[in-house]
Amino acid sequence: MLSPKYHVFVCTSCRINGTQKGFCHSKGSVDLVQRFMEEIDDKDLTSDVMVTNTGCFGICDKGPVVVIYPEGTWYGNVTEDDVETIVEKHLAEGEKVKELLI
Ligand code: FES
């Protein structure tokens, strides 16, 4: 996959030294990464979507934060239950999940 259709960035509060420590991490964002991978696999979208964990986006009070490119869509307060909705609506159908936009 040289150029995925979508690139999903999930803040896991990664620090420069490699540790994960911060607001999004404390609210279970590492589990969101795993959930995205499972849902993307279930929907047979693995050839179109890349998922990457990241450091802080600077809006911790809205975390866990998920950003999707190429649109540059920012989602906040994302829960594990929201992941299925994001994958179904945004990644499979190209529709933003309005209630999660920040
Ligand atoms: S720790 Fe996730 S936005 Fe700051």
Tab-separated table of N, CA, C and O and ligand atoms in Angstrom:
chain	number	residue	atom	x	y	z
A	1	MET	N	0.850	-1.181	0.000
A	1	MET	CA	0.000	0.000	0.000
A	1	MET	C	0.894	1.242	0.000
A	1	MET	O	1.312	1.721	1.034
A	2	LEU	N	1.225	1.751	-1.170
A	2	LEU	CA	2.091	2.925	-1.236
A	2	LEU	C	1.330	4.205	-0.943
A	2	LEU	O	1.844	5.114	-0.324
A	3	SER	N	0.107	4.265	-1.403
A	3	SER	CA	-0.677	5.482	-1.216
A	3	SER	C	-2.096	5.091	-0.825
A	3	SER	O	-2.958	4.911	-1.684
A	4	PRO	N	-2.344	4.960	0.482
A	4	PRO	CA	-3.672	4.527	0.913
A	4	PRO	C	-4.726	5.574	0.590
A	4	PRO	O	-4.440	6.772	0.542
A	5	LYS	N	-5.944	5.135	0.424
A	5	LYS	CA	-7.054	6.061	0.200
A	5	LYS	C	-7.291	6.912	1.446
A	5	LYS	O	-7.576	8.102	1.355
A	6	TYR	N	-7.194	6.279	2.604
A	6	TYR	CA	-7.355	6.987	3.881
A	6	TYR	C	-6.208	6.636	4.816
A	6	TYR	O	-5.754	5.488	4.836
A	7	HIS	N	-5.781	7.633	5.579
A	7	HIS	CA	-4.783	7.399	6.620
A	7	HIS	C	-5.387	7.882	7.932
A	7	HIS	O	-5.719	9.063	8.077
A	8	VAL	N	-5.542	6.955	8.862
A	8	VAL	CA	-6.169	7.232	10.154
A	8	VAL	C	-5.068	7.382	11.206
A	8	VAL	O	-4.259	6.472	11.401
A	9	PHE	N	-5.039	8.538	11.859
A	9	PHE	CA	-4.079	8.780	12.931
A	9	PHE	C	-4.817	8.784	14.261
A	9	PHE	O	-5.768	9.556	14.450
A	10	VAL	N	-4.386	7.933	15.165
A	10	VAL	CA	-5.008	7.845	16.487
A	10	VAL	C	-3.989	8.332	17.515
A	10	VAL	O	-2.889	7.789	17.612
A	11	CYS	N	-4.351	9.375	18.269
A	11	CYS	CA	-3.440	9.867	19.312
A	11	CYS	C	-3.358	8.840	20.434
A	11	CYS	O	-4.359	8.545	21.080
A	12	THR	N	-2.159	8.317	20.648
A	12	THR	CA	-1.940	7.443	21.803
A	12	THR	C	-0.974	8.110	22.777
A	12	THR	O	-0.338	7.447	23.586
A	13	SER	N	-0.834	9.414	22.622
A	13	SER	CA	-0.009	10.208	23.533
A	13	SER	C	1.442	9.739	23.532
A	13	SER	O	2.103	9.774	24.580
A	14	CYS	N	1.958	9.320	22.378
A	14	CYS	CA	3.351	8.870	22.302
A	14	CYS	C	4.292	10.044	22.545
A	14	CYS	O	4.117	11.108	21.989
A	15	ARG	N	5.290	9.807	23.383
A	15	ARG	CA	6.301	10.829	23.653
A	15	ARG	C	7.538	10.542	22.810
A	15	ARG	O	7.709	9.443	22.293
A	16	ILE	N	8.400	11.535	22.710
A	16	ILE	CA	9.628	11.409	21.919
A	16	ILE	C	10.453	10.212	22.374
A	16	ILE	O	11.076	9.530	21.568
A	17	ASN	N	10.452	9.934	23.675
A	17	ASN	CA	11.265	8.822	24.188
A	17	ASN	C	10.577	7.463	24.032
A	17	ASN	O	11.078	6.454	24.502
A	18	GLY	N	9.409	7.449	23.375
A	18	GLY	CA	8.750	6.183	23.091
A	18	GLY	C	7.682	5.785	24.091
A	18	GLY	O	6.909	4.866	23.834
A	19	THR	N	7.633	6.463	25.230
A	19	THR	CA	6.596	6.105	26.200
A	19	THR	C	5.248	6.663	25.754
A	19	THR	O	5.177	7.651	25.029
A	20	GLN	N	4.194	6.023	26.197
A	20	GLN	CA	2.850	6.506	25.934
A	20	GLN	C	2.281	6.949	27.264
A	20	GLN	O	2.038	6.133	28.151
A	21	LYS	N	2.069	8.261	27.388
A	21	LYS	CA	1.642	8.803	28.665
A	21	LYS	C	0.921	10.109	28.391
A	21	LYS	O	1.498	11.023	27.828
A	22	GLY	N	-0.344	10.170	28.751
A	22	GLY	CA	-1.079	11.395	28.493
A	22	GLY	C	-2.557	11.128	28.442
A	22	GLY	O	-3.026	10.014	28.683
A	23	PHE	N	-3.315	12.170	28.096
A	23	PHE	CA	-4.758	12.121	28.204
A	23	PHE	C	-5.384	11.052	27.306
A	23	PHE	O	-6.185	10.229	27.777
A	24	CYS	N	-5.072	11.062	26.046
A	24	CYS	CA	-5.704	10.086	25.139
A	24	CYS	C	-5.338	8.660	25.543
A	24	CYS	O	-6.193	7.772	25.540
A	25	HIS	N	-4.088	8.461	25.920
A	25	HIS	CA	-3.666	7.135	26.360
A	25	HIS	C	-4.440	6.715	27.602
A	25	HIS	O	-4.910	5.580	27.706
A	26	SER	N	-4.624	7.657	28.522
A	26	SER	CA	-5.327	7.329	29.772
A	26	SER	C	-6.804	7.027	29.532
A	26	SER	O	-7.458	6.418	30.358
A	27	LYS	N	-7.323	7.452	28.382
A	27	LYS	CA	-8.725	7.174	28.050
A	27	LYS	C	-8.859	6.020	27.054
A	27	LYS	O	-9.866	5.903	26.360
A	28	GLY	N	-7.835	5.187	26.969
A	28	GLY	CA	-7.956	3.937	26.216
A	28	GLY	C	-7.707	4.021	24.728
A	28	GLY	O	-8.156	3.157	23.968
A	29	SER	N	-6.937	5.017	24.284
A	29	SER	CA	-6.755	5.167	22.834
A	29	SER	C	-5.950	4.033	22.209
A	29	SER	O	-6.093	3.773	21.008
A	30	VAL	N	-5.104	3.359	22.986
A	30	VAL	CA	-4.382	2.217	22.413
A	30	VAL	C	-5.382	1.146	21.968
A	30	VAL	O	-5.215	0.521	20.913
A	31	ASP	N	-6.431	0.971	22.746
A	31	ASP	CA	-7.467	0.006	22.355
A	31	ASP	C	-8.194	0.453	21.089
A	31	ASP	O	-8.668	-0.373	20.309
A	32	LEU	N	-8.281	1.775	20.868
A	32	LEU	CA	-8.914	2.276	19.641
A	32	LEU	C	-8.125	1.846	18.409
A	32	LEU	O	-8.707	1.508	17.378
A	33	VAL	N	-6.808	1.875	18.513
A	33	VAL	CA	-5.972	1.472	17.378
A	33	VAL	C	-6.284	0.024	16.998
A	33	VAL	O	-6.524	-0.296	15.829
A	34	GLN	N	-6.307	-0.824	18.002
A	34	GLN	CA	-6.610	-2.244	17.761
A	34	GLN	C	-8.005	-2.408	17.173
A	34	GLN	O	-8.219	-3.176	16.237
A	35	ARG	N	-8.948	-1.656	17.706
A	35	ARG	CA	-10.342	-1.745	17.222
A	35	ARG	C	-10.451	-1.285	15.769
A	35	ARG	O	-11.160	-1.900	14.967
A	36	PHE	N	-9.732	-0.198	15.416
A	36	PHE	CA	-9.726	0.249	14.014
A	36	PHE	C	-9.188	-0.860	13.111
A	36	PHE	O	-9.756	-1.142	12.060
A	37	MET	N	-8.103	-1.485	13.526
A	37	MET	CA	-7.500	-2.545	12.693
A	37	MET	C	-8.494	-3.685	12.489
A	37	MET	O	-8.634	-4.215	11.377
A	38	GLU	N	-9.194	-4.066	13.554
A	38	GLU	CA	-10.163	-5.165	13.454
A	38	GLU	C	-11.335	-4.792	12.555
A	38	GLU	O	-11.743	-5.578	11.691
A	39	GLU	N	-11.878	-3.599	12.738
A	39	GLU	CA	-13.035	-3.176	11.940
A	39	GLU	C	-12.664	-3.017	10.468
A	39	GLU	O	-13.443	-3.366	9.581
A	40	ILE	N	-11.486	-2.483	10.219
A	40	ILE	CA	-11.025	-2.300	8.840
A	40	ILE	C	-10.837	-3.661	8.174
A	40	ILE	O	-11.207	-3.858	7.012
A	41	ASP	N	-10.313	-4.597	8.923
A	41	ASP	CA	-10.156	-5.959	8.407
A	41	ASP	C	-11.527	-6.592	8.152
A	41	ASP	O	-11.763	-7.191	7.098
A	42	ASP	N	-12.444	-6.433	9.099
A	42	ASP	CA	-13.801	-7.001	8.955
A	42	ASP	C	-14.509	-6.462	7.722
A	42	ASP	O	-15.266	-7.173	7.064
A	43	LYS	N	-14.281	-5.173	7.428
A	43	LYS	CA	-14.972	-4.533	6.291
A	43	LYS	C	-14.168	-4.674	4.998
A	43	LYS	O	-14.537	-4.073	3.984
A	44	ASP	N	-13.087	-5.456	5.062
A	44	ASP	CA	-12.259	-5.718	3.878
A	44	ASP	C	-11.707	-4.422	3.266
A	44	ASP	O	-11.701	-4.250	2.048
A	45	LEU	N	-11.244	-3.527	4.148
A	45	LEU	CA	-10.716	-2.237	3.687
A	45	LEU	C	-9.198	-2.128	3.884
A	45	LEU	O	-8.632	-1.036	3.766
A	46	THR	N	-8.557	-3.231	4.173
A	46	THR	CA	-7.129	-3.165	4.521
A	46	THR	C	-6.255	-2.641	3.379
A	46	THR	O	-5.206	-2.063	3.629
A	47	SER	N	-6.688	-2.807	2.157
A	47	SER	CA	-5.867	-2.311	1.046
A	47	SER	C	-6.065	-0.813	0.818
A	47	SER	O	-5.299	-0.196	0.074
A	48	ASP	N	-7.067	-0.220	1.453
A	48	ASP	CA	-7.370	1.206	1.254
A	48	ASP	C	-7.014	2.079	2.440
A	48	ASP	O	-6.972	3.301	2.311
A	49	VAL	N	-6.822	1.490	3.616
A	49	VAL	CA	-6.707	2.294	4.843
A	49	VAL	C	-5.462	1.914	5.633
A	49	VAL	O	-5.195	0.732	5.851
A	50	MET	N	-4.730	2.936	6.051
A	50	MET	CA	-3.583	2.738	6.946
A	50	MET	C	-3.917	3.361	8.298
A	50	MET	O	-4.562	4.415	8.348
A	51	VAL	N	-3.523	2.709	9.375
A	51	VAL	CA	-3.760	3.223	10.723
A	51	VAL	C	-2.418	3.426	11.414
A	51	VAL	O	-1.566	2.527	11.397
A	52	THR	N	-2.236	4.617	12.005
A	52	THR	CA	-0.981	4.939	12.665
A	52	THR	C	-1.277	5.584	14.019
A	52	THR	O	-2.158	6.443	14.101
A	53	ASN	N	-0.550	5.174	15.052
A	53	ASN	CA	-0.686	5.865	16.332
A	53	ASN	C	0.285	7.041	16.372
A	53	ASN	O	1.344	7.004	15.733
A	54	THR	N	-0.113	8.106	17.064
A	54	THR	CA	0.681	9.334	17.029
A	54	THR	C	0.870	9.905	18.428
A	54	THR	O	0.274	9.445	19.393
A	55	GLY	N	1.639	10.973	18.467
A	55	GLY	CA	1.771	11.771	19.668
A	55	GLY	C	0.643	12.775	19.764
A	55	GLY	O	-0.277	12.796	18.945
A	56	CYS	N	0.756	13.639	20.753
A	56	CYS	CA	-0.305	14.588	21.102
A	56	CYS	C	-0.594	15.570	19.970
A	56	CYS	O	0.300	16.121	19.356
A	57	PHE	N	-1.886	15.800	19.714
A	57	PHE	CA	-2.320	16.799	18.731
A	57	PHE	C	-2.522	18.169	19.371
A	57	PHE	O	-2.856	19.126	18.689
A	58	GLY	N	-2.392	18.244	20.682
A	58	GLY	CA	-2.488	19.530	21.363
A	58	GLY	C	-3.891	19.934	21.778
A	58	GLY	O	-4.101	21.066	22.211
A	59	ILE	N	-4.841	19.037	21.638
A	59	ILE	CA	-6.202	19.335	22.092
A	59	ILE	C	-6.678	18.189	22.992
A	59	ILE	O	-7.725	17.579	22.767
A	60	CYS	N	-5.890	17.950	24.020
A	60	CYS	CA	-6.084	16.782	24.881
A	60	CYS	C	-7.475	16.724	25.506
A	60	CYS	O	-8.010	15.638	25.721
A	61	ASP	N	-8.048	17.900	25.804
A	61	ASP	CA	-9.368	17.891	26.443
A	61	ASP	C	-10.450	17.333	25.530
A	61	ASP	O	-11.547	17.036	25.982
A	62	LYS	N	-10.144	17.164	24.245
A	62	LYS	CA	-11.112	16.580	23.301
A	62	LYS	C	-10.808	15.104	23.033
A	62	LYS	O	-11.411	14.477	22.175
A	63	GLY	N	-9.816	14.558	23.726
A	63	GLY	CA	-9.387	13.209	23.442
A	63	GLY	C	-10.310	12.127	23.958
A	63	GLY	O	-11.170	12.406	24.798
A	64	PRO	N	-10.116	10.952	23.450
A	64	PRO	CA	-9.175	10.541	22.426
A	64	PRO	C	-9.477	11.185	21.060
A	64	PRO	O	-10.618	11.264	20.650
A	65	VAL	N	-8.408	11.624	20.410
A	65	VAL	CA	-8.511	12.317	19.134
A	65	VAL	C	-8.085	11.387	17.993
A	65	VAL	O	-7.087	10.672	18.099
A	66	VAL	N	-8.888	11.423	16.910
A	66	VAL	CA	-8.592	10.651	15.696
A	66	VAL	C	-8.645	11.619	14.521
A	66	VAL	O	-9.603	12.388	14.392
A	67	VAL	N	-7.618	11.605	13.676
A	67	VAL	CA	-7.571	12.479	12.500
A	67	VAL	C	-7.461	11.606	11.252
A	67	VAL	O	-6.667	10.661	11.228
A	68	ILE	N	-8.282	11.924	10.264
A	68	ILE	CA	-8.289	11.122	9.035
A	68	ILE	C	-7.940	12.000	7.837
A	68	ILE	O	-8.554	13.043	7.617
A	69	TYR	N	-6.925	11.542	7.087
A	69	TYR	CA	-6.528	12.200	5.844
A	69	TYR	C	-6.904	11.307	4.683
A	69	TYR	O	-7.007	10.114	4.845
A	70	PRO	N	-7.188	11.863	3.495
A	70	PRO	CA	-6.698	13.159	3.038
A	70	PRO	C	-7.548	14.362	3.409
A	70	PRO	O	-7.104	15.503	3.219
A	71	GLU	N	-8.737	14.174	3.959
A	71	GLU	CA	-9.599	15.331	4.200
A	71	GLU	C	-9.109	16.211	5.349
A	71	GLU	O	-9.444	17.388	5.402
A	72	GLY	N	-8.365	15.615	6.304
A	72	GLY	CA	-7.995	16.361	7.491
A	72	GLY	C	-9.178	16.485	8.432
A	72	GLY	O	-9.393	17.536	9.029
A	73	THR	N	-9.933	15.416	8.559
A	73	THR	CA	-11.100	15.387	9.448
A	73	THR	C	-10.651	15.034	10.864
A	73	THR	O	-9.941	14.051	11.052
A	74	TRP	N	-11.090	15.856	11.818
A	74	TRP	CA	-10.712	15.628	13.213
A	74	TRP	C	-11.932	15.160	13.985
A	74	TRP	O	-12.969	15.831	13.972
A	75	TYR	N	-11.778	14.021	14.676
A	75	TYR	CA	-12.834	13.503	15.539
A	75	TYR	C	-12.344	13.534	16.989
A	75	TYR	O	-11.173	13.247	17.255
A	76	GLY	N	-13.267	13.847	17.914
A	76	GLY	CA	-12.895	13.909	19.319
A	76	GLY	C	-13.798	13.083	20.205
A	76	GLY	O	-14.907	12.703	19.803
A	77	ASN	N	-13.289	12.812	21.398
A	77	ASN	CA	-14.006	11.995	22.381
A	77	ASN	C	-14.417	10.657	21.786
A	77	ASN	O	-15.532	10.170	22.030
A	78	VAL	N	-13.530	10.087	20.997
A	78	VAL	CA	-13.843	8.839	20.293
A	78	VAL	C	-13.767	7.665	21.271
A	78	VAL	O	-12.792	7.518	22.018
A	79	THR	N	-14.804	6.853	21.238
A	79	THR	CA	-14.845	5.646	22.077
A	79	THR	C	-14.708	4.412	21.180
A	79	THR	O	-14.801	4.512	19.957
A	80	GLU	N	-14.530	3.269	21.823
A	80	GLU	CA	-14.449	2.025	21.036
A	80	GLU	C	-15.728	1.811	20.241
A	80	GLU	O	-15.684	1.321	19.117
A	81	ASP	N	-16.861	2.172	20.819
A	81	ASP	CA	-18.129	2.006	20.099
A	81	ASP	C	-18.214	2.909	18.869
A	81	ASP	O	-18.914	2.581	17.906
A	82	ASP	N	-17.525	4.050	18.890
A	82	ASP	CA	-17.552	4.963	17.745
A	82	ASP	C	-16.730	4.442	16.572
A	82	ASP	O	-16.937	4.860	15.428
A	83	VAL	N	-15.781	3.568	16.841
A	83	VAL	CA	-14.882	3.123	15.781
A	83	VAL	C	-15.657	2.438	14.651
A	83	VAL	O	-15.425	2.712	13.464
A	84	GLU	N	-16.595	1.582	14.989
A	84	GLU	CA	-17.371	0.894	13.953
A	84	GLU	C	-18.117	1.911	13.082
A	84	GLU	O	-18.159	1.777	11.860
A	85	THR	N	-18.672	2.943	13.710
A	85	THR	CA	-19.390	3.976	12.961
A	85	THR	C	-18.451	4.722	12.015
A	85	THR	O	-18.786	4.977	10.857
A	86	ILE	N	-17.272	5.091	12.510
A	86	ILE	CA	-16.307	5.811	11.672
A	86	ILE	C	-15.883	4.948	10.484
A	86	ILE	O	-15.802	5.423	9.348
A	87	VAL	N	-15.632	3.683	10.740
A	87	VAL	CA	-15.204	2.798	9.647
A	87	VAL	C	-16.331	2.630	8.633
A	87	VAL	O	-16.108	2.748	7.418
A	88	GLU	N	-17.550	2.396	9.131
A	88	GLU	CA	-18.678	2.174	8.215
A	88	GLU	C	-19.024	3.424	7.419
A	88	GLU	O	-19.195	3.367	6.199
A	89	LYS	N	-19.135	4.557	8.113
A	89	LYS	CA	-19.591	5.766	7.426
A	89	LYS	C	-18.467	6.470	6.681
A	89	LYS	O	-18.599	6.799	5.498
A	90	HIS	N	-17.378	6.756	7.386
A	90	HIS	CA	-16.316	7.569	6.781
A	90	HIS	C	-15.446	6.754	5.816
A	90	HIS	O	-15.286	7.119	4.653
A	91	LEU	N	-14.917	5.641	6.315
A	91	LEU	CA	-13.933	4.910	5.517
A	91	LEU	C	-14.574	4.046	4.427
A	91	LEU	O	-13.980	3.845	3.368
A	92	ALA	N	-15.771	3.540	4.664
A	92	ALA	CA	-16.419	2.700	3.648
A	92	ALA	C	-17.313	3.512	2.713
A	92	ALA	O	-17.366	3.241	1.519
A	93	GLU	N	-17.986	4.551	3.265
A	93	GLU	CA	-18.958	5.294	2.451
A	93	GLU	C	-18.541	6.719	2.137
A	93	GLU	O	-19.211	7.411	1.368
A	94	GLY	N	-17.453	7.194	2.763
A	94	GLY	CA	-16.969	8.543	2.468
A	94	GLY	C	-17.764	9.656	3.126
A	94	GLY	O	-17.635	10.814	2.737
A	95	GLU	N	-18.572	9.327	4.130
A	95	GLU	CA	-19.367	10.338	4.838
A	95	GLU	C	-18.767	10.615	6.199
A	95	GLU	O	-18.492	9.685	6.958
A	96	LYS	N	-18.613	11.880	6.526
A	96	LYS	CA	-18.078	12.224	7.851
A	96	LYS	C	-19.123	11.906	8.927
A	96	LYS	O	-20.326	11.995	8.686
A	97	VAL	N	-18.632	11.569	10.113
A	97	VAL	CA	-19.516	11.291	11.258
A	97	VAL	C	-19.681	12.606	12.006
A	97	VAL	O	-18.846	12.985	12.846
A	98	LYS	N	-20.712	13.345	11.667
A	98	LYS	CA	-20.869	14.741	12.120
A	98	LYS	C	-20.859	14.880	13.640
A	98	LYS	O	-20.299	15.840	14.178
A	99	GLU	N	-21.468	13.934	14.336
A	99	GLU	CA	-21.573	14.086	15.787
A	99	GLU	C	-20.235	13.967	16.515
A	99	GLU	O	-20.129	14.334	17.693
A	100	LEU	N	-19.202	13.494	15.827
A	100	LEU	CA	-17.884	13.349	16.463
A	100	LEU	C	-16.882	14.420	16.006
A	100	LEU	O	-15.757	14.471	16.499
A	101	LEU	N	-17.296	15.267	15.063
A	101	LEU	CA	-16.371	16.278	14.524
A	101	LEU	C	-15.971	17.291	15.590
A	101	LEU	O	-16.779	17.690	16.420
A	102	ILE	N	-14.717	17.705	15.544
A	102	ILE	CA	-14.250	18.782	16.423
A	102	ILE	C	-13.573	19.839	15.576
A	102	ILE	O	-13.251	19.623	14.437
B	1	FES	S1	-2.729	13.452	24.369
B	1	FES	FE1	-4.053	13.154	22.636
B	1	FES	S2	-4.413	15.179	21.902
B	1	FES	FE2	-3.045	15.443	23.564
